[in-house]
XYZ file of C-alpha atoms in Angstrom:
430
model
C 93.595 70.662 54.098
C 94.910 71.759 50.619
C 93.813 74.258 48.093
C 93.027 71.522 45.924
C 91.249 69.622 48.261
C 88.955 72.465 49.199
C 88.443 73.569 45.605
C 87.154 69.567 45.591
C 84.509 70.623 47.807
C 82.563 73.569 46.343
C 80.795 71.692 44.062
C 79.710 70.119 46.795
C 77.940 72.873 48.917
C 77.005 75.564 45.895
C 74.102 74.916 44.175
C 71.466 76.914 42.174
C 68.490 76.949 43.902
C 69.478 77.885 46.979
C 70.157 75.656 50.222
C 73.861 73.862 49.632
C 73.735 69.835 49.114
C 74.851 67.719 51.853
C 76.341 64.639 50.308
C 76.177 61.059 51.778
C 79.639 61.184 53.313
C 79.089 64.391 55.336
C 78.848 62.041 58.351
C 82.393 61.295 58.128
C 83.383 64.505 56.903
C 82.383 67.424 58.994
C 85.132 66.069 61.824
C 87.663 67.572 59.469
C 87.391 70.812 60.676
C 88.445 70.880 64.101
C 87.039 74.062 65.714
C 83.177 72.546 65.110
C 83.905 69.067 65.966
C 85.773 70.150 69.201
C 82.480 72.761 69.999
C 79.829 70.950 72.432
C 76.267 71.292 71.132
C 74.110 74.021 72.979
C 71.802 72.972 75.175
C 68.320 73.823 73.262
C 69.607 70.949 70.809
C 70.105 68.246 73.018
C 66.728 67.335 72.131
C 66.681 67.205 68.640
C 66.970 64.291 66.800
C 70.742 63.257 65.816
C 70.355 63.752 61.857
C 69.721 67.407 62.638
C 71.949 68.223 64.417
C 74.492 66.927 61.463
C 73.169 68.787 59.503
C 74.147 71.922 60.792
C 77.686 70.629 61.436
C 77.782 69.989 57.914
C 76.299 73.504 56.833
C 78.283 75.220 58.949
C 81.579 73.241 58.079
C 80.745 73.877 54.333
C 80.584 77.691 55.234
C 83.868 78.256 56.781
C 85.335 75.863 53.945
C 84.017 78.581 51.426
C 85.277 81.083 52.868
C 89.199 79.865 53.403
C 88.560 78.768 49.489
C 87.999 82.544 48.792
C 90.455 83.546 51.114
C 93.337 81.161 49.945
C 91.920 82.298 46.256
C 92.335 85.562 46.542
C 95.893 85.503 48.297
C 96.690 83.087 44.997
C 95.353 86.305 42.607
C 97.445 88.719 44.420
C 100.751 86.438 44.283
C 100.063 86.365 40.332
C 99.329 89.875 40.143
C 96.100 89.434 38.740
C 94.925 92.182 39.752
C 97.120 94.168 38.360
C 95.638 94.276 34.821
C 99.004 93.152 33.239
C 99.028 89.365 31.177
C 102.539 89.394 32.208
C 104.453 88.679 36.013
C 103.949 91.512 38.575
C 106.012 94.521 38.890
C 106.957 96.520 41.958
C 105.272 99.368 42.181
C 107.293 102.615 40.628
C 109.024 104.641 43.266
C 107.209 107.937 43.255
C 109.324 110.832 41.080
C 108.395 115.045 41.255
C 105.379 116.103 39.851
C 107.099 118.337 36.930
C 110.819 119.467 36.285
C 112.482 121.815 35.177
C 116.169 123.182 34.145
C 118.976 124.731 35.925
C 119.956 127.664 34.428
C 123.043 129.975 34.131
C 122.250 133.533 33.686
C 122.713 136.866 35.328
C 120.604 137.496 38.025
C 119.111 140.723 38.927
C 117.730 142.460 41.767
C 115.309 145.282 41.464
C 113.788 147.873 43.548
C 110.270 149.336 42.533
C 109.334 153.291 42.968
C 106.367 155.141 42.458
C 106.927 157.298 39.524
C 105.080 160.287 37.309
C 104.736 160.636 33.707
C 104.541 163.718 32.666
C 106.722 166.492 30.687
C 108.385 167.637 33.881
C 108.338 170.738 36.041
C 107.503 173.841 34.671
C 109.160 176.998 34.766
C 108.481 180.414 34.047
C 108.336 183.073 31.302
C 108.383 186.527 32.086
C 108.174 189.709 29.587
C 111.494 191.355 29.754
C 113.413 188.491 31.598
C 115.198 185.057 30.678
C 113.756 181.735 30.678
C 115.584 181.356 34.001
C 113.224 183.958 35.298
C 115.854 186.090 36.636
C 115.157 190.113 35.900
C 118.138 190.859 33.086
C 118.384 194.560 33.650
C 116.800 195.655 30.655
C 114.140 197.791 30.190
C 111.542 197.415 31.901
C 108.008 197.215 30.078
C 106.224 200.773 29.300
C 102.835 201.721 30.650
C 102.524 201.789 26.112
C 103.453 198.153 25.786
C 101.174 195.573 25.679
C 100.510 191.860 24.989
C 99.140 191.378 21.521
C 99.575 187.390 21.381
C 100.595 184.768 23.165
C 100.584 180.988 21.761
C 98.207 178.135 23.498
C 98.476 175.936 26.126
C 99.556 172.839 24.754
C 101.917 174.642 22.100
C 105.214 173.314 20.984
C 107.555 176.278 20.243
C 110.939 175.844 18.147
C 113.746 178.306 17.698
C 112.840 181.136 16.177
C 108.885 180.861 16.761
C 107.677 183.630 18.714
C 106.432 182.819 22.345
C 104.886 186.240 22.992
C 104.649 189.865 21.351
C 104.341 193.287 22.902
C 102.709 195.780 20.615
C 103.206 193.739 18.090
C 106.887 192.777 18.247
C 107.963 189.279 18.592
C 109.621 188.188 21.136
C 111.298 184.847 19.901
C 112.599 181.497 21.372
C 116.851 181.215 20.705
C 118.352 177.955 21.917
C 121.039 178.356 24.508
C 122.570 177.563 28.265
C 123.254 181.743 28.603
C 120.799 183.548 29.176
C 120.697 187.299 27.582
C 121.741 189.196 30.535
C 122.950 192.443 29.134
C 122.985 194.429 26.326
C 125.028 192.531 23.005
C 126.581 195.124 20.110
C 129.885 195.756 18.785
C 132.965 194.878 20.591
C 131.209 192.775 23.077
C 132.546 189.425 23.988
C 131.694 186.072 25.832
C 129.572 183.045 25.615
C 125.966 185.204 25.267
C 127.607 186.519 22.037
C 128.545 182.532 21.145
C 125.004 181.863 21.563
C 123.486 184.213 19.697
C 125.538 183.843 16.674
C 124.928 180.008 16.576
C 121.268 180.834 16.637
C 121.281 183.623 13.944
C 123.300 181.175 11.716
C 120.996 178.487 12.398
C 118.316 180.567 11.545
C 119.802 181.400 7.979
C 121.481 184.785 8.829
C 124.987 185.210 7.575
C 128.339 187.908 7.425
C 129.880 186.726 10.541
C 131.965 184.184 11.950
C 130.245 182.382 15.037
C 132.661 182.815 17.775
C 132.240 185.138 21.263
C 133.280 188.426 19.006
C 130.106 190.764 18.573
C 131.620 191.908 15.493
C 129.772 194.608 12.726
C 128.742 191.445 10.227
C 127.342 190.623 13.655
C 125.583 193.890 13.816
C 124.317 193.587 10.209
C 122.699 189.924 10.927
C 120.945 191.069 14.135
C 119.154 193.772 11.856
C 118.112 191.860 9.293
C 116.398 189.814 12.122
C 115.022 192.072 13.951
C 113.161 193.137 10.724
C 112.048 190.070 10.429
C 110.329 190.491 14.201
C 108.970 193.723 13.268
C 111.321 195.078 15.578
C 113.306 198.538 15.643
C 116.315 198.040 13.503
C 119.058 198.946 16.607
C 121.785 196.252 15.681
C 121.641 195.619 19.231
C 120.066 193.022 21.393
C 118.813 193.492 24.755
C 117.499 191.434 27.490
C 113.625 190.917 26.853
C 114.448 190.707 23.731
C 114.425 186.929 23.119
C 114.131 183.789 25.324
C 116.445 181.251 25.789
C 115.655 178.296 26.648
C 117.844 174.576 26.004
C 115.375 173.350 23.130
C 112.038 172.799 22.308
C 109.189 173.867 24.669
C 105.771 173.166 25.341
C 103.997 175.930 26.499
C 102.075 174.357 29.585
C 99.948 177.358 31.059
C 99.479 181.140 30.394
C 99.355 183.487 32.880
C 98.458 186.581 30.613
C 96.318 187.709 28.205
C 95.789 189.796 24.296
C 95.183 193.108 25.907
C 97.715 192.868 29.500
C 100.078 195.378 30.256
C 103.277 193.943 29.604
C 105.137 192.936 32.467
C 105.415 190.044 34.718
C 104.906 186.194 33.871
C 103.530 185.609 30.324
C 103.256 181.786 30.720
C 104.972 178.402 31.924
C 106.686 175.905 29.791
C 108.337 172.526 29.948
C 110.720 170.515 27.916
C 108.366 168.528 24.871
C 109.590 165.614 25.760
C 107.678 162.966 28.442
C 110.091 162.287 30.997
C 109.526 160.311 34.605
C 109.650 162.425 37.938
C 110.377 160.410 41.083
C 110.519 161.874 44.253
C 112.978 158.556 45.749
C 113.622 158.041 49.478
C 117.473 158.619 50.294
C 117.330 154.904 51.386
C 116.968 154.301 47.541
C 120.038 156.592 46.759
C 122.692 154.186 45.652
C 120.299 152.294 43.393
C 120.743 155.746 40.805
C 123.647 157.946 39.501
C 123.253 159.842 36.420
C 123.030 157.473 32.933
C 121.896 154.470 35.075
C 119.248 152.790 33.613
C 115.640 151.809 34.807
C 112.501 150.097 33.438
C 109.127 151.926 33.744
C 106.022 150.205 33.626
C 102.526 151.807 32.289
C 99.118 151.769 33.371
C 98.556 148.907 30.436
C 101.581 146.839 31.947
C 104.211 147.213 28.583
C 107.278 148.586 29.253
C 109.706 151.564 28.021
C 113.607 151.884 29.202
C 114.451 154.942 30.706
C 118.077 156.717 31.509
C 118.739 158.898 34.300
C 119.453 163.059 33.468
C 118.863 164.263 36.420
C 119.260 163.726 40.350
C 118.213 166.796 43.232
C 118.901 167.707 46.231
C 116.729 165.715 49.257
C 114.161 168.360 50.389
C 111.773 167.952 53.826
C 108.500 167.996 52.466
C 106.994 169.807 55.535
C 110.000 171.743 55.953
C 109.450 173.144 52.558
C 105.443 173.509 53.218
C 106.749 175.725 55.664
C 105.724 174.059 58.925
C 104.767 176.143 62.193
C 107.025 175.781 64.972
C 104.550 173.841 66.590
C 105.467 170.906 63.540
C 109.099 171.363 64.145
C 111.186 168.346 63.268
C 108.054 166.624 61.774
C 108.414 164.533 58.587
C 112.150 164.625 58.634
C 111.535 160.745 57.559
C 109.863 162.378 54.650
C 112.506 163.923 52.740
C 112.839 162.494 49.155
C 115.251 162.964 46.544
C 113.873 164.003 42.903
C 115.268 162.336 40.161
C 114.063 162.422 36.740
C 114.495 159.945 33.713
C 114.984 160.575 29.928
C 112.442 158.159 28.143
C 114.329 157.843 24.336
C 111.624 155.506 22.802
C 108.688 158.412 22.619
C 106.516 156.103 20.655
C 106.815 153.496 23.368
C 104.379 155.760 25.606
C 101.716 155.573 23.652
C 99.167 158.706 24.282
C 100.035 158.529 28.020
C 100.602 162.284 28.744
C 100.426 162.328 32.365
C 100.177 159.022 34.040
C 101.580 157.260 37.579
C 103.613 154.862 36.932
C 106.017 151.967 38.123
C 110.074 152.518 38.273
C 112.057 149.508 38.276
C 115.292 150.394 39.633
C 118.350 147.519 39.984
C 119.425 146.556 42.827
C 121.944 144.542 42.772
C 123.204 142.052 40.091
C 124.667 138.905 39.810
C 126.712 137.678 36.819
C 127.537 133.756 35.730
C 125.356 132.338 38.223
C 122.842 128.702 38.347
C 119.053 129.778 39.176
C 116.361 128.123 39.563
C 112.495 129.067 40.278
C 111.682 128.875 43.962
C 109.191 126.743 44.111
C 112.470 123.922 43.227
C 113.644 124.408 46.731
C 112.517 121.841 48.820
C 112.844 122.017 52.613
C 115.064 119.992 54.778
C 114.444 118.114 58.294
C 116.316 120.327 60.539
C 116.895 123.170 58.225
C 118.338 124.082 55.134
C 117.151 123.880 51.468
C 117.288 120.914 48.748
C 116.667 119.936 45.204
C 114.618 117.379 43.960
C 116.579 115.630 41.164
C 114.991 112.450 39.328
C 116.918 109.211 38.510
C 116.862 107.305 35.777
C 114.345 104.305 37.439
C 111.662 106.159 38.425
C 113.238 107.877 41.858
C 114.558 111.019 43.078
C 117.327 111.998 44.691
C 117.434 115.236 46.962
C 120.602 116.959 47.061
C 121.622 119.825 49.196
C 121.735 123.737 47.841
C 123.090 126.347 49.468
C 121.083 129.528 48.410
C 122.287 133.250 47.044
C 120.467 136.332 45.825
C 116.442 135.984 44.866
C 115.032 137.578 42.234
C 112.051 138.157 39.827
C 110.830 134.516 41.069
C 114.411 132.639 40.899
C 117.243 132.180 43.449
C 120.371 131.448 43.121
C 121.684 127.845 43.921
C 125.206 126.129 44.724
C 125.615 123.077 45.820
C 127.665 119.475 45.313
C 126.759 117.972 42.060
C 124.564 120.882 40.913
C 125.503 122.339 37.194
C 122.943 123.724 34.233
C 120.826 122.114 32.656
C 119.991 119.639 35.127
C 116.365 118.835 35.555
C 114.926 119.522 39.574
C 111.298 119.077 40.548
C 109.037 121.865 40.567
C 104.730 121.494 41.759
C 103.026 120.681 38.597
């Protein structure tokens, strides 16, 4: 029976009011359903009137016809795309592409190593009365019993060239800039780099009448006498160890070791540089990541960053050995040796108000220039091993393009492969 023929029976079997109507010629159409006509009547129906059995067969035939029509209609609707929601002809489902895409970038890829650092003013050094800033005795006059400390600066104070570091019997002991300490008495006829250091400081402080050179002349002595007068010191024209303290630049007082009224002699205070620096105790395995002048990124506690430059690399030291471990600890701490490294921060303003803090130091471990890179999450694992990139096509589908991996850094990975080029789109998770 065709769909059209089945449709002609639909009004005959569906009527408002409940029970299906049975047309007069049902007895003739009922056998058209072969399965129903072939089935023998049940035993309990044999005694029923023939008309009742005929009505039951007709009702069953009508139900089968309705189901067949519904199935055929559904097949026809599916074939015509009636369920697609489009008025036009149905189209095949579009192939699935990547959820989102990103671009292949050409760039310099840099891998890094993050280590712990400490922001501060560096390790304090001691200033001793009657000695140079290096803490070594100059062999000059020792503090007599009649000499007392009469003034000291405050902790945290900054001292510059010519400023008073401390006073002995109200005699000022100033700060001079230089690399050579006052280790001997300087007088007319003296020659050397320490003479040049003294004369340069005198000139910068406004004294004149001499040439800045290696010779201590009568003109130098005259300038020294004027300087001593300003310091409230005896005007001898000669300079002895302990008459001034020499440092490489301005200093910040870290801690006082004495106080006014104390007998002169011994440690007066400790100080540091005025600039904030970053110190690291680097694992020796990372020694190849630093060299003097190399750059590093410093991450502050608030997440901001500032650039630093390596200015000093010390000698690896073993903490256990330095602490004087006993015989029972011999051999312990061999793996704890560290390499002291110091970084200078040029832009001090970027450090904000931090005076002392734990920081992260990001060292450059390796760098690859002019490479193609994608985010790591763009990699797709291939069956059997290896990786590929999902490259979308114009029709909405995508190709899996195999790639070789290079260096990983900062969430990116270097990729190489046939057809992989700068600017192409590749799939990534949405």
